[in-house]
Short mmCIF file of C-alpha atoms in Angstrom, two decimals:
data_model
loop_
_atom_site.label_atom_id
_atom_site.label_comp_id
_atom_site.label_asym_id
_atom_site.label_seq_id
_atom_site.Cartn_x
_atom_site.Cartn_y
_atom_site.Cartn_z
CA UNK A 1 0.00 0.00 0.00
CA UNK A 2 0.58 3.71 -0.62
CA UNK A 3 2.13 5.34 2.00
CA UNK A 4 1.74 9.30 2.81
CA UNK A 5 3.57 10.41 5.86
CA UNK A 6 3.08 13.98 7.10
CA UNK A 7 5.32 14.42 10.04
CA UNK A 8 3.33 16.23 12.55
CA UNK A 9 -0.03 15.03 14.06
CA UNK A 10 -0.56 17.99 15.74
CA UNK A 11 1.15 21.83 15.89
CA UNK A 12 0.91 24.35 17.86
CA UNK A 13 2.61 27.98 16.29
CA UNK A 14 2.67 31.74 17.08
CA UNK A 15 1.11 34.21 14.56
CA UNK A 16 4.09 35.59 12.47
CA UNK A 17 6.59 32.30 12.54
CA UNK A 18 7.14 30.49 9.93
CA UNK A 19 5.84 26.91 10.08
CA UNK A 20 6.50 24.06 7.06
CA UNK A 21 4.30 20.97 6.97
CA UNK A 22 6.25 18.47 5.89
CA UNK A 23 4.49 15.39 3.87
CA UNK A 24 6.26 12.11 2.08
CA UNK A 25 5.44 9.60 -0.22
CA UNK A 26 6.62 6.44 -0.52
CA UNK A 27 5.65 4.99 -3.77
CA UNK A 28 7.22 7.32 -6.35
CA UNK A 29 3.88 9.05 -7.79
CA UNK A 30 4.48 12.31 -9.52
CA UNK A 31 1.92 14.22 -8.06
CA UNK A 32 0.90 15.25 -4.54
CA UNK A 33 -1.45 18.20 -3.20
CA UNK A 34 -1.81 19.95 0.23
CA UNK A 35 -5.13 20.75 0.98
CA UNK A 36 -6.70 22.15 3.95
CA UNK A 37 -10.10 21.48 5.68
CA UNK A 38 -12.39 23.40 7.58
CA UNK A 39 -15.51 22.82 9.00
CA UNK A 40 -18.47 23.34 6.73
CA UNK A 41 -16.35 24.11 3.88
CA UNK A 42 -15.15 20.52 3.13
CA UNK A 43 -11.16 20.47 1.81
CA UNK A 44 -10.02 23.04 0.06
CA UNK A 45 -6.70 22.75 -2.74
CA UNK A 46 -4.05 25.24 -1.95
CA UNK A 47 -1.20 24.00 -3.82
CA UNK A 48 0.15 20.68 -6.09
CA UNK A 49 2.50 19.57 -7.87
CA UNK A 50 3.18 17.35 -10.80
CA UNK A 51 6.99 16.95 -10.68
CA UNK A 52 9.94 17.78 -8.88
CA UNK A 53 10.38 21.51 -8.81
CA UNK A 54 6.72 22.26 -9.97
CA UNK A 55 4.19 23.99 -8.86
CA UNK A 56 0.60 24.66 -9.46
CA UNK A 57 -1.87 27.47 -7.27
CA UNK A 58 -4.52 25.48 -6.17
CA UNK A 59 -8.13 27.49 -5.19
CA UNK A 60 -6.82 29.89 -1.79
CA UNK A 61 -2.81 29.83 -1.99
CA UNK A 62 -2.53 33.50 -0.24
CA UNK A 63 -0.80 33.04 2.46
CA UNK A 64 0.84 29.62 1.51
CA UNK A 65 3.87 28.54 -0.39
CA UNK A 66 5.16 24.87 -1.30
CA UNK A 67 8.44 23.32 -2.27
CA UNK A 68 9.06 20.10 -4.14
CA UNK A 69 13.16 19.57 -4.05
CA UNK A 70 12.42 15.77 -4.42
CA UNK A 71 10.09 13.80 -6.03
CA UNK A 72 8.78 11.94 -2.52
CA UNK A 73 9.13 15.47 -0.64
CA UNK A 74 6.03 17.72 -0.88
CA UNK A 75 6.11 20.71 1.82
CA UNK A 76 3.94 23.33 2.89
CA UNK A 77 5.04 26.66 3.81
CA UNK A 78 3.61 29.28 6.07
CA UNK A 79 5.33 32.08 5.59
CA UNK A 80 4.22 34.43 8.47
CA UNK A 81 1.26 32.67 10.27
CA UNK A 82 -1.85 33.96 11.19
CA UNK A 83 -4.61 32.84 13.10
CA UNK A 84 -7.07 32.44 10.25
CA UNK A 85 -4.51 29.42 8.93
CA UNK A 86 -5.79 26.70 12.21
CA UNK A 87 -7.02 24.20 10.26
CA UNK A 88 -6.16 20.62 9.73
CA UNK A 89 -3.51 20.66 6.27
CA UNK A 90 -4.23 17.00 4.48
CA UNK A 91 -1.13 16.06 2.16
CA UNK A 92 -1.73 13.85 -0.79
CA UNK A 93 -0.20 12.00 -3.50
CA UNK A 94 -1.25 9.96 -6.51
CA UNK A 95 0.46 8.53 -9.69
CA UNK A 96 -1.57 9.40 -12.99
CA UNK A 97 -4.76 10.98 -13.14
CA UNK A 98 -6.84 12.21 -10.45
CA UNK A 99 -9.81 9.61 -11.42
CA UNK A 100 -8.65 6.51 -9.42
CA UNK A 101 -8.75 8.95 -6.31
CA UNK A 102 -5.88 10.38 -4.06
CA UNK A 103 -3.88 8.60 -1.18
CA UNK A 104 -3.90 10.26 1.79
CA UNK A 105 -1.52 11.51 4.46
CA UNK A 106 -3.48 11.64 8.33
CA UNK A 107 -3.15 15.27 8.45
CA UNK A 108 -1.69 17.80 10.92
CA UNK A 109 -3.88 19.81 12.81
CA UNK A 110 -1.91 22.99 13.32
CA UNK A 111 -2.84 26.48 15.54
CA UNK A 112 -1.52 29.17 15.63
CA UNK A 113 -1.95 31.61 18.21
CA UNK B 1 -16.90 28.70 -9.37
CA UNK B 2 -17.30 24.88 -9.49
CA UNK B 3 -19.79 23.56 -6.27
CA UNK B 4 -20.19 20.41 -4.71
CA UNK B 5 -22.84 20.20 -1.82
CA UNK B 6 -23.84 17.82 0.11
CA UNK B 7 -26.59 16.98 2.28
CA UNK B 8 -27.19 16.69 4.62
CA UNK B 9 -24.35 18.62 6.51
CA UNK B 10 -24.57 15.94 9.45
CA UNK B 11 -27.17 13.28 10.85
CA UNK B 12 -27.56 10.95 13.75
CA UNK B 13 -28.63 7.83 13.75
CA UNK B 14 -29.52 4.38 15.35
CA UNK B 15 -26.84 1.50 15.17
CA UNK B 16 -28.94 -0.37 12.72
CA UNK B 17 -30.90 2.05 10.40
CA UNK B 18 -29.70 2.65 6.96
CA UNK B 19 -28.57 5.87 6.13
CA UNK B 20 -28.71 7.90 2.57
CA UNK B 21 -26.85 11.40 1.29
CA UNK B 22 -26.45 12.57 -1.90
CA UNK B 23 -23.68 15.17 -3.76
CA UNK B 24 -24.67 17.67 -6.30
CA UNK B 25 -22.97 19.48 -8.79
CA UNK B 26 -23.60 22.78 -10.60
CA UNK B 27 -21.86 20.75 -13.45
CA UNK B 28 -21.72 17.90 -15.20
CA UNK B 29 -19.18 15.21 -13.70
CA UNK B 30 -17.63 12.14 -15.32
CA UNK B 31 -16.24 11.01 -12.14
CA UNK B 32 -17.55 10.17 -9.07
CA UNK B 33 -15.33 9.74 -5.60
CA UNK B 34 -16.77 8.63 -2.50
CA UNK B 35 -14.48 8.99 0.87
CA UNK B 36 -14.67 8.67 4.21
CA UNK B 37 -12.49 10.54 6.91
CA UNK B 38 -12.52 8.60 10.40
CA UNK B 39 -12.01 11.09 13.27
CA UNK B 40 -8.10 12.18 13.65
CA UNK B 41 -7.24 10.86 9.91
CA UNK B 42 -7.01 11.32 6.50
CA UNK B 43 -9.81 10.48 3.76
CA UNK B 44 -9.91 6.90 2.46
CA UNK B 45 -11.43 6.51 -0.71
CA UNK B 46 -14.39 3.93 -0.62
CA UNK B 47 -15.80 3.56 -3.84
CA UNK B 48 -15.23 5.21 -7.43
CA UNK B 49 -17.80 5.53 -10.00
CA UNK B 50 -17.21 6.07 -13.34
CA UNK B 51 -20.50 6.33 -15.60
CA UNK B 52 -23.90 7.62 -15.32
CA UNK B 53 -26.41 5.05 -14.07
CA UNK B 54 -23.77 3.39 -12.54
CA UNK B 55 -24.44 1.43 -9.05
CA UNK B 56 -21.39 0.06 -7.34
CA UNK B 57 -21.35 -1.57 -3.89
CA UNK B 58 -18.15 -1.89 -1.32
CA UNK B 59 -19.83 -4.32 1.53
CA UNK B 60 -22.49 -2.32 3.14
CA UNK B 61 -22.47 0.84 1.27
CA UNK B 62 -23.67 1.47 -2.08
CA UNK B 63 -22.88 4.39 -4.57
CA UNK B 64 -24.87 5.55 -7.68
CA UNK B 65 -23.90 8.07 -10.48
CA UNK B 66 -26.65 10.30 -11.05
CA UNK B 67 -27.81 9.56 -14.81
CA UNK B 68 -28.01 13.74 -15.02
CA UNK B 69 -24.28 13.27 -14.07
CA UNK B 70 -24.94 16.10 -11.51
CA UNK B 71 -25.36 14.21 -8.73
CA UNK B 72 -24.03 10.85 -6.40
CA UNK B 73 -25.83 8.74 -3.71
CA UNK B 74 -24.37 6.83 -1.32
CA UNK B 75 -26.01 4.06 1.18
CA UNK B 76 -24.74 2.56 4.06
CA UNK B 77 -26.82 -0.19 5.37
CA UNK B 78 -27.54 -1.19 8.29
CA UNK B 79 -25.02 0.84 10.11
CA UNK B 80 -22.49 0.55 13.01
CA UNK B 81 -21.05 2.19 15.30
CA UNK B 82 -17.37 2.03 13.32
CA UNK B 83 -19.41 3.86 10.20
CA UNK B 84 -18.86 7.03 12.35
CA UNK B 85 -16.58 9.66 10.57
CA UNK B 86 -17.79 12.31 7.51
CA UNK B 87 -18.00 11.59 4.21
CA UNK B 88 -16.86 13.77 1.17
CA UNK B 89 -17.82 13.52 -2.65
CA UNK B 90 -15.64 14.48 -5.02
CA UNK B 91 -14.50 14.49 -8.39
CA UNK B 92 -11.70 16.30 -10.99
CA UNK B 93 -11.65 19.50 -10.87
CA UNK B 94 -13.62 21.71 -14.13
CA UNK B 95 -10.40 23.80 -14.74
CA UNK B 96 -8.97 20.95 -16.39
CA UNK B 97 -5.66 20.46 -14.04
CA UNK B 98 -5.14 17.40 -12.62
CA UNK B 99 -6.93 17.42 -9.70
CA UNK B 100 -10.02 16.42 -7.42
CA UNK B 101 -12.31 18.68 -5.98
CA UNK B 102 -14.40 17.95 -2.74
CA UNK B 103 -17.58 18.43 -1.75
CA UNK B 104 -18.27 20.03 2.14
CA UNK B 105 -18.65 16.53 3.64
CA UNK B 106 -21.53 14.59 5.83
CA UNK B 107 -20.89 14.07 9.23
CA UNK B 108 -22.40 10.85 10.54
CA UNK B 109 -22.72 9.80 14.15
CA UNK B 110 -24.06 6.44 15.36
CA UNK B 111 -25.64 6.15 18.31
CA UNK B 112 -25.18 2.42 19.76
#
């Protein structure tokens, strides 16, 4: 099976750091997403990537930024964090097209106060 | 902008009774992905359906393309308390890039 590891359940940050989510695939697939999800609003696409070094703007990447140095290696950047960013950040990753459905990660549920 | 709602936002239920909720689009879908997020995880995907009329079952649930192609059904019969969790529709994204979009979930809670 797939595996997507994001490697922090949970975080807790101060409004202005900077804070990367850090998420890791384990089965080669060229492309991986960070989304976010809020209550009511269901998961929203911020950023993704199709290859090492791309980069696509998802639907709300203010605020955000992403880096993809390595092909298993997708992370999420926060640049100066603000409290309107708690949310839980979801991290996936699927080879091909988007039809046969994303795997993944279990999420990090970050604050920032 | 491309919409996918669901409904109904949350319900509770009796371990036993079979539940229904349904995703529509303001578009026409070819693509239909069912998942379902237990509490403190990510989404797994439980079933994919691929063309209109279609009815595909994974144990206890069943999922239906809408023949419009603007809408999904799922089922979950006779339901336990491990069914607990919300579930999201979704399907690729209208802009054409390589991606899913999600609908704003159901949140189900069984009451043993």
């Amino acid at each position: 099976d797939v595996k997507v590891t994001q490697s922090s359940r949970y975080l807790v940050k101060r409004t202005g750091e900077k804070v990367f989510l850090e998420c890791v695939q384990d089965m080669d697939h060229e492309n991986m997403f960070w989304y976010r999800q809020d209550p009511g609003l269901g998961l929203r696409l911020i950023y993704f990537s199709y290859d090492v070094k791309m980069k696509e703007k998802g639907d709300i990447p203010e605020g955000y930024s992403v880096s993809r140095e390595k092909k298993e290696r997708f992370s999420l950047i926060l640049e100066s964090a603000s409290t309107n960013q708690t949310s839980m950040y979801l991290c996936a990753s699927i080879q091909g097209q988007v039809d046969y459905g994303y795997t993944f990660g279990s999420g990090t549920r970050l604050t920032v106060v | 902008g491309q919409q996918l709602n669901q409904s109904p936002q949350s319900m509770f239920i009796q371990e036993g009774e079979d539940v229904s909720m349904n995703c529509t689009s303001s578009s026409i879908f070819n693509t239909w992905l069912w998942y379902k997020q237990d509490p403190g995880e990510g989404p797994v995907l439980l079933i994919a359906l691929y063309k209109a009329g279609e009815l595909t079952s994974n144990g206890r649930l069943t999922a239906q393309f809408g023949i419009t192609r603007k809408d999904s059904f799922l089922n979950i019969s006779a339901s336990i308390p491990s069914d607990v969790g919300i579930y999201f529709c979704a399907g690729p994204t209208l802009t054409g890039a390589n991606n899913l979009f999600f609908g704003t979930g159901t949140r189900l809670t069984v009451i043993p």
